Coordinates of C-alpha atoms and ligand atoms in Angstrom, one line a residue:
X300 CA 82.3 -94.4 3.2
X301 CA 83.2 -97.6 3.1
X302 CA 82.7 -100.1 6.3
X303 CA 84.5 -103.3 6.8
X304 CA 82.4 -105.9 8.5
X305 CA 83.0 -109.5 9.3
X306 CA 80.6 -111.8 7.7
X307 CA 80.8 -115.4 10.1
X308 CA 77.7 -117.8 8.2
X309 CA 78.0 -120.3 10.7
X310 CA 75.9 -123.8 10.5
X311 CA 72.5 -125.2 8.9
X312 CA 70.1 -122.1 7.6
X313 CA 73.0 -119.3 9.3
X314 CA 74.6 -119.2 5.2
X315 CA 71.5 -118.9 3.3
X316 CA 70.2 -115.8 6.1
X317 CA 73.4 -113.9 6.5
X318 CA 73.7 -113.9 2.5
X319 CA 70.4 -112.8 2.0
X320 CA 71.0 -110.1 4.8
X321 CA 74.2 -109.2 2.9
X322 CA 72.0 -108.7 -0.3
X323 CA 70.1 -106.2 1.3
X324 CA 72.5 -104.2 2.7
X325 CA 74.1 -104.2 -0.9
X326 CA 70.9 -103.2 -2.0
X327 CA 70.1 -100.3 0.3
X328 CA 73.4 -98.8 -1.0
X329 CA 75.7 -99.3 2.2
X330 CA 79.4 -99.8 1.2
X331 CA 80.5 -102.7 2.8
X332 CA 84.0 -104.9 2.8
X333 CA 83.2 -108.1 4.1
X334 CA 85.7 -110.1 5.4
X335 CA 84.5 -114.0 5.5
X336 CA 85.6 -115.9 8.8
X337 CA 85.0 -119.6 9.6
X338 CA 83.2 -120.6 12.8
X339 CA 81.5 -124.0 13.4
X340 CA 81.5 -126.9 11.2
X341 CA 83.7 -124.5 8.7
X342 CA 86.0 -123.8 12.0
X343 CA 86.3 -127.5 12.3
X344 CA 86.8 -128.3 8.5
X345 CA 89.6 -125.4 7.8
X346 CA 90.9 -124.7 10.8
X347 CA 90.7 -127.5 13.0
X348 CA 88.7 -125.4 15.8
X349 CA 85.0 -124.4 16.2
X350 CA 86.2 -121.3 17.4
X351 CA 89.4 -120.2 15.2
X352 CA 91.8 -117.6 16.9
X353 CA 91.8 -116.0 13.8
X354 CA 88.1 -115.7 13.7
X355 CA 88.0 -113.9 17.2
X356 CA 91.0 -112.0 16.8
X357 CA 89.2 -110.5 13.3
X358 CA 85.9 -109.6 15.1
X359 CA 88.2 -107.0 17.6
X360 CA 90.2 -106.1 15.3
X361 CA 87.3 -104.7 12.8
X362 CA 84.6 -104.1 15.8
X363 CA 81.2 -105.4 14.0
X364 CA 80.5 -108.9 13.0
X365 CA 77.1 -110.0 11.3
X366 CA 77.1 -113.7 12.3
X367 CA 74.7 -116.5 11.5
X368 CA 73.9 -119.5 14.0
X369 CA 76.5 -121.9 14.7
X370 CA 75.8 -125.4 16.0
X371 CA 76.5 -127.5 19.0
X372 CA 76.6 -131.5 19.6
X373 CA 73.9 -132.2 22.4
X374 CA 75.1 -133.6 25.9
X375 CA 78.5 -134.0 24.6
X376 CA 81.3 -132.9 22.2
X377 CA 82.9 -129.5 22.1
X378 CA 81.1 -126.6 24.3
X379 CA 78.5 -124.2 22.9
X380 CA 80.5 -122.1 20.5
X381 CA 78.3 -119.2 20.1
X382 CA 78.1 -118.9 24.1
X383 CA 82.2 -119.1 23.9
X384 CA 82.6 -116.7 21.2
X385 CA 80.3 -114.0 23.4
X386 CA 82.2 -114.6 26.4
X387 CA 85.8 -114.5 24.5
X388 CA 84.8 -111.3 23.4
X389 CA 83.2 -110.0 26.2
X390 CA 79.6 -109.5 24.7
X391 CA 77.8 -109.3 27.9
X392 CA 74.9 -107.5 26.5
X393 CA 72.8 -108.7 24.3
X394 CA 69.6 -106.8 23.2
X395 CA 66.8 -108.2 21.6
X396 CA 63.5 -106.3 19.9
X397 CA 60.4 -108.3 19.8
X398 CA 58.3 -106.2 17.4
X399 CA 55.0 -107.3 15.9
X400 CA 54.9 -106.5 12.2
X401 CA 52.1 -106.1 10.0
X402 CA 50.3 -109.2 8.2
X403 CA 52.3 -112.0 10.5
X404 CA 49.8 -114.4 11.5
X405 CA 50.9 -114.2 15.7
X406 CA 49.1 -114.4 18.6
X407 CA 49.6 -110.6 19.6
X408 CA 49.7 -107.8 16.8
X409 CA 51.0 -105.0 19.1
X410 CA 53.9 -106.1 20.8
X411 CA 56.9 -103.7 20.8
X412 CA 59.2 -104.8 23.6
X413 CA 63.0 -104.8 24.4
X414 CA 64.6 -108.3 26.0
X415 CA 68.0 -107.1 27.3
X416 CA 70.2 -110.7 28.8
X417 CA 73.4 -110.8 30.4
X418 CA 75.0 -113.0 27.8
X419 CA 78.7 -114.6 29.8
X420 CA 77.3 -115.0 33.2
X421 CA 75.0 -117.4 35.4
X422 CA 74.9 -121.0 34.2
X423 CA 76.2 -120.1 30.6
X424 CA 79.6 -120.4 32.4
X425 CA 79.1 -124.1 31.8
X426 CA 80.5 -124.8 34.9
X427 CA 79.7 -128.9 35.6
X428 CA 81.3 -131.0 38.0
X429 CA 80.3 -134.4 38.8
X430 CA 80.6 -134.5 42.6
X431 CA 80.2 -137.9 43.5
X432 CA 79.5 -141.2 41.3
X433 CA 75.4 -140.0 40.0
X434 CA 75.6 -136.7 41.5
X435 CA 76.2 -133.5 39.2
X436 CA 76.3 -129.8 40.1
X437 CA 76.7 -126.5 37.9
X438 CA 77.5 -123.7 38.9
X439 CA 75.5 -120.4 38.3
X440 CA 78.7 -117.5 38.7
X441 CA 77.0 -113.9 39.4
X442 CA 79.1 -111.0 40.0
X443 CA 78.5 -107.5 41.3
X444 CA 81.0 -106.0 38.1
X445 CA 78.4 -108.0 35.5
X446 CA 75.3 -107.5 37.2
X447 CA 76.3 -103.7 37.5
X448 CA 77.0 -103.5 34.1
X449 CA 74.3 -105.0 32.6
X450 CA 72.0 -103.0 35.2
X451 CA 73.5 -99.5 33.5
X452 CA 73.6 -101.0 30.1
X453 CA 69.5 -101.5 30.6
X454 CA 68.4 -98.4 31.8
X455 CA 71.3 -96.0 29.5
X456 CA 69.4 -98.1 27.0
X457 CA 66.3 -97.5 27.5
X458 CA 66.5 -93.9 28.5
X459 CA 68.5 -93.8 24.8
X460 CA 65.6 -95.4 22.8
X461 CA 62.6 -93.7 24.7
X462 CA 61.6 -96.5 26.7
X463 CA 60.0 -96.2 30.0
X464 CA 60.0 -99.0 32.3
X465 CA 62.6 -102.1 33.1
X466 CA 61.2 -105.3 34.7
X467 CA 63.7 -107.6 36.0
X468 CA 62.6 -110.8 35.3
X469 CA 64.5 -113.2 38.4
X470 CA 64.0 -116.2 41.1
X471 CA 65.2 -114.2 44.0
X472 CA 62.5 -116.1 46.4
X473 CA 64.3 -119.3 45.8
X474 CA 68.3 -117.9 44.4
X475 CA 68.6 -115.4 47.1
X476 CA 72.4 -114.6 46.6
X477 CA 72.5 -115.2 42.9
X478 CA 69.7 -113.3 41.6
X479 CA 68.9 -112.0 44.8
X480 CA 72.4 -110.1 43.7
X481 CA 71.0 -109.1 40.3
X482 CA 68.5 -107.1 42.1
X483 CA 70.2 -105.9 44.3
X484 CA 72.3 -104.2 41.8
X485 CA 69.8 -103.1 39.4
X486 CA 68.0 -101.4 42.3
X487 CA 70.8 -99.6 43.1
X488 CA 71.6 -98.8 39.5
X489 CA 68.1 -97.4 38.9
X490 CA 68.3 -94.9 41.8
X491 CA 70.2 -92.4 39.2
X492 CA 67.6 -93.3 36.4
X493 CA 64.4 -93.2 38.5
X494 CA 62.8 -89.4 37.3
X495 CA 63.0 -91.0 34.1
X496 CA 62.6 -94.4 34.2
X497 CA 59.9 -96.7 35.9
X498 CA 61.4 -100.0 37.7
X499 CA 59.7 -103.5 38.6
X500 CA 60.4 -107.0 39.7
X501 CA 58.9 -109.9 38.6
X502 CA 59.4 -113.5 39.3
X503 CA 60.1 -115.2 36.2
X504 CA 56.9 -118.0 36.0
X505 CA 54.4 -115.1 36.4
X506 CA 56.7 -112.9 34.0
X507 CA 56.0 -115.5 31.2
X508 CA 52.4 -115.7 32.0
X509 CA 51.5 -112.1 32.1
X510 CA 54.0 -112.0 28.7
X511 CA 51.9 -114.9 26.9
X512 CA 48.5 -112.5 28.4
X513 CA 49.6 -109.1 27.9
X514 CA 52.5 -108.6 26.2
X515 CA 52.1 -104.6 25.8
X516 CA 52.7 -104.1 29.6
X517 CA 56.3 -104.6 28.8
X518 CA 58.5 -102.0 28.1
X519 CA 62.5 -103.4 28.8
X520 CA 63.1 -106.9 30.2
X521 CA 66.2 -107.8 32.1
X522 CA 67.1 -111.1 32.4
X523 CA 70.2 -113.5 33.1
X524 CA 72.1 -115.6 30.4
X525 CA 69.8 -118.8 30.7
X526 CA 66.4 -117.5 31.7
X527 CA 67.1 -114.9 28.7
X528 CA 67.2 -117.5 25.9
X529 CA 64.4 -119.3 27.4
X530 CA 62.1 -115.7 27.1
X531 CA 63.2 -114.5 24.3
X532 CA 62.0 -117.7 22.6
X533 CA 59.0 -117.4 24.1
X534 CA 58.6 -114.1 23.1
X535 CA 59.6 -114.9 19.2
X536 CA 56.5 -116.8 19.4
X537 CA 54.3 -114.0 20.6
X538 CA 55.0 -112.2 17.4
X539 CA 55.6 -114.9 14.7
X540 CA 58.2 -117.3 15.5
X541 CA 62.0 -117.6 15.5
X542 CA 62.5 -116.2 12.2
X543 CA 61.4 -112.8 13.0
X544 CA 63.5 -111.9 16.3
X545 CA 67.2 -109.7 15.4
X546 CA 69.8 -109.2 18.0
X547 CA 72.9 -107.0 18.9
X548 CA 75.6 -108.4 21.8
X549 CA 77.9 -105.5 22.9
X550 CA 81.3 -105.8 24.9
X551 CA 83.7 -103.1 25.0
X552 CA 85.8 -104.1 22.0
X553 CA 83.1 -105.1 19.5
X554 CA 79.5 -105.7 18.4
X555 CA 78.0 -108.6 17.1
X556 CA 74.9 -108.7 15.6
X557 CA 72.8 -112.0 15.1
X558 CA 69.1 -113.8 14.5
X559 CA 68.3 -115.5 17.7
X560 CA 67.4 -118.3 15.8
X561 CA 69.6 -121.5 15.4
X562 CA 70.7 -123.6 13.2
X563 CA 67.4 -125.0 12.1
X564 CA 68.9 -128.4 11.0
X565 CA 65.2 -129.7 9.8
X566 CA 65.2 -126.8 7.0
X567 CA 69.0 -126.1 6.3
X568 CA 69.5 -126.4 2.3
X569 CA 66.1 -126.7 1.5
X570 CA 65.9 -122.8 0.4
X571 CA 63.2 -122.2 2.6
X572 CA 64.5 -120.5 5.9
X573 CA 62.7 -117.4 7.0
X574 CA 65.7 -114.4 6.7
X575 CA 63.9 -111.7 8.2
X576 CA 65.8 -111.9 11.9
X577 CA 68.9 -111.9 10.0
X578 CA 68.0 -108.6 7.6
X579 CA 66.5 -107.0 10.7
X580 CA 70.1 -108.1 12.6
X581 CA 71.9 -106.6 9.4
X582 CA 69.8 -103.0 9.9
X583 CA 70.8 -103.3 13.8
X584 CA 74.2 -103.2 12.3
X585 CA 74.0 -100.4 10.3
X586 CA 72.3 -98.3 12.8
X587 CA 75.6 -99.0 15.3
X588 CA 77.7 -97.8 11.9
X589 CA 76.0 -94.9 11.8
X590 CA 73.7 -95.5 8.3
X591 CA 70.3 -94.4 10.3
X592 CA 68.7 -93.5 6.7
X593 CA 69.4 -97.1 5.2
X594 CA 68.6 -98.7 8.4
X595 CA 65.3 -97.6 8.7
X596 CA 64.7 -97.9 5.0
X597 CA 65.1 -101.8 5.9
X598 CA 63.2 -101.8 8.2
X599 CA 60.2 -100.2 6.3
X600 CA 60.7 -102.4 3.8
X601 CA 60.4 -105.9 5.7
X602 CA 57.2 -104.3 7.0
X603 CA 56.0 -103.7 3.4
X604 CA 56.9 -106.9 1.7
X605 CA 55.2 -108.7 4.8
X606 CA 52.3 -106.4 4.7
X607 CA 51.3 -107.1 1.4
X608 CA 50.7 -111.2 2.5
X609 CA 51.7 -112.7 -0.8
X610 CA 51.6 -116.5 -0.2
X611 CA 54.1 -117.1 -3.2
X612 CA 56.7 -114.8 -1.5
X613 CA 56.2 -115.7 2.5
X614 CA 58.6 -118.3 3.7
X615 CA 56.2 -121.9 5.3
X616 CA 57.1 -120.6 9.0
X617 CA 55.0 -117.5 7.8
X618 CA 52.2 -119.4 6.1
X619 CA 53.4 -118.8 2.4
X620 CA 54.7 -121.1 -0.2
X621 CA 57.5 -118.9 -1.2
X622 CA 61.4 -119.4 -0.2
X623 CA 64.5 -117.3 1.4
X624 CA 65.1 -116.0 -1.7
X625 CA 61.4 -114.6 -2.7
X626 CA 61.1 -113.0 0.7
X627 CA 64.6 -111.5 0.0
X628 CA 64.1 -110.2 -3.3
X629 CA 60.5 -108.7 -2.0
X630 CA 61.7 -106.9 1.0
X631 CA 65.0 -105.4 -1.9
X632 CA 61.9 -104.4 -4.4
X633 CA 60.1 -102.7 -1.5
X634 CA 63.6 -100.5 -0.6
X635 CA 62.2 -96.6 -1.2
Ligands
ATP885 P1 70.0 -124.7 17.8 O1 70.1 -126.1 18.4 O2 71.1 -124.3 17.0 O3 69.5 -123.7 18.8 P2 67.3 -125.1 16.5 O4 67.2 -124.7 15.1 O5 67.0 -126.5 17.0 O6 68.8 -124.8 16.8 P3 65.6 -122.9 17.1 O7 66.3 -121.7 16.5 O8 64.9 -122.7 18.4 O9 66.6 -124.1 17.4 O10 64.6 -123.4 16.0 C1 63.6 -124.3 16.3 C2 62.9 -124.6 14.9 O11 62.3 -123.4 14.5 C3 63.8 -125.0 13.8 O12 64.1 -126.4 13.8 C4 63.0 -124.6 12.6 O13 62.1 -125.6 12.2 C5 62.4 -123.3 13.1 N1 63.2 -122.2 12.7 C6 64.2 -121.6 13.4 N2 64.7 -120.5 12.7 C7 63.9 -120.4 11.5 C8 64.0 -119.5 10.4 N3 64.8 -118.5 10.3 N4 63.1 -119.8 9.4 C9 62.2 -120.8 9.5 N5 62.1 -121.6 10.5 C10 63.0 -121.5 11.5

């Protein structure tokens, strides 16, 4: 069967991972019609737009999108576009493994761990107002539909993948009403889940502490849009760094599937970009399409070609020599 996927490369290293995720997928023997779209500086130079119509109305109308990073001007210039692009199509959950693999030089070798963040909520509204002359505010928007939904998107998901426990990661002692609302729902949420799955609250400073300690006490971590980006990163370096961490955003019309990683302007064109989050991102994908076997044959082979710790074939964020394409073209030899 024959899939049709759109392919957005986005900015910096987000053209040299999603084409070496593409290769993969070619090479574990999915069919797949890619359909190109232009987002970013490619939005800008084609289009006119960051974020082309066109570009969003192809991700609902095909349903699955492998993207890359796309960058955004600091303090200034147009708005996030990857943050837009979620909220236009109503991605509000994004999940996140943080899986140790074998032979990454990390701080923790046996993390397995599930970061699930409410991706078009909270202060990614990008609500700023100046209210007086050297006074700013933003607003952080919570609502009881979102905070529902990601509360039953958590625990169906981790009931789904055999997970156990959900920790809410929040600042309810100081935001009573915003994440004080978060709780409030996911408490209510896990009344219907609570035979089967185990439910804590953590505040978020010790929450990063006892993740840095003791990652492996963590099962499922629910967080909001800003706090979320802020862990997960954290957590990519528990296990090896940016390079390493895939992700899937869901909404109701489509599924787009990503490295958390950005751009990585200091490495972009060099050839040297670790595509592993991307590849991983790319077997997320196929799993939500239905090709478990090639999936997991992906999987298995990142695993092996990072197992076997060849210098000449690791990327420099993993301690080899090697490039995009060597790590690429090991993980396709190790495909069983
Ligand atoms: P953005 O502003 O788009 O979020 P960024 O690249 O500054 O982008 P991160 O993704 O957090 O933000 O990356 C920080 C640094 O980590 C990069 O500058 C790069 O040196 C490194 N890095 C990120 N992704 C990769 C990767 N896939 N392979 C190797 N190094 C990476």
């Amino acid at each position: 069967m024959t899939h049709t996927v759109c392919l957005v490369p986005g900015d910096g290293i987000g053209p040299e991972v999603t084409s070496a995720a593409k290769r993969v997928i070619e090479a574990a023997g999915v069919d797949i019609e890619w359909v190109s779209l232009p987002a970013g500086e490619t939005g800008i130079e084609f289009l006119r737009s960051p974020l082309p119509e066109r570009t969003i109305a192809a991700i609902i109308g095909h349903g699955t999108a492998l993207k890359g990073p796309i960058s955004t001007p600091i303090a200034g210039g147009h708005g996030n576009v990857s943050v837009k692009l979620r909220q236009r199509l109503g991605l509000s959950a994004a999940v996140r493994p943080i899986k140790s693999m074998p032979g990454v030089k990390a701080p923790h070798s046996n993390v397995d761990l599930i970061i699930i963040r409410e991706n078009t909520e909270g202060l990614f509204c990008g609500i700023e107002n100046e209210v007086a002359p050297g006074v700013i505010q933003a607003l952080k928007v919570c609502t009881v539909e979102a905070s529902t939904r990601i509360a039953k998107f958590t625990f169906e998901y981790a009931l789904s993948h055999d997970r156990r426990k959900v920790t809410v990661f929040h600042r309810a002692d100081l935001l009573k009403k915003t994440d004080g609302l978060l709780l409030r729902c996911a408490r209510k949420v896990h009344r219907d889940f609570a035979d089967r799955i185990n439910y804590e609250e953590m505040i978020i400073d010790s929450g990063c502490m006892q993740l840095v300690r003791n990652p492996s006490q963590f099962d499922v971590i629910l967080l909001d849009s800003l706090t979320g980006g802020m862990v997960s990163s954290v957590a990519a370096g528990l296990i090896g760094g940016p390079g390493m961490v895939p992700s899937a955003s869901f909404g109701p019309q489509c599924v787009l599937f990503e490295p958390v990683h950005g751009c990585a302007p200091d490495i972009a064109r060099k050839g040297i970009a670790n595509p592993l989050a991307c590849i991983l991102s790319g077997a997320m994908m196929l799993e939500h399409l239905g090709e478990d076997a090639a999936a997991s044959r992906i999987r298995s082979a990142c695993e092996l070609a990072l197992s076997r710790g060849d210098a000449l074939v690791l990327t420099p964020d993993l301690g080899g020599s090697g490039s995009t394409t060597s790590l690429t073209d090991a993980v396709i030899r190790a495909l069983k």
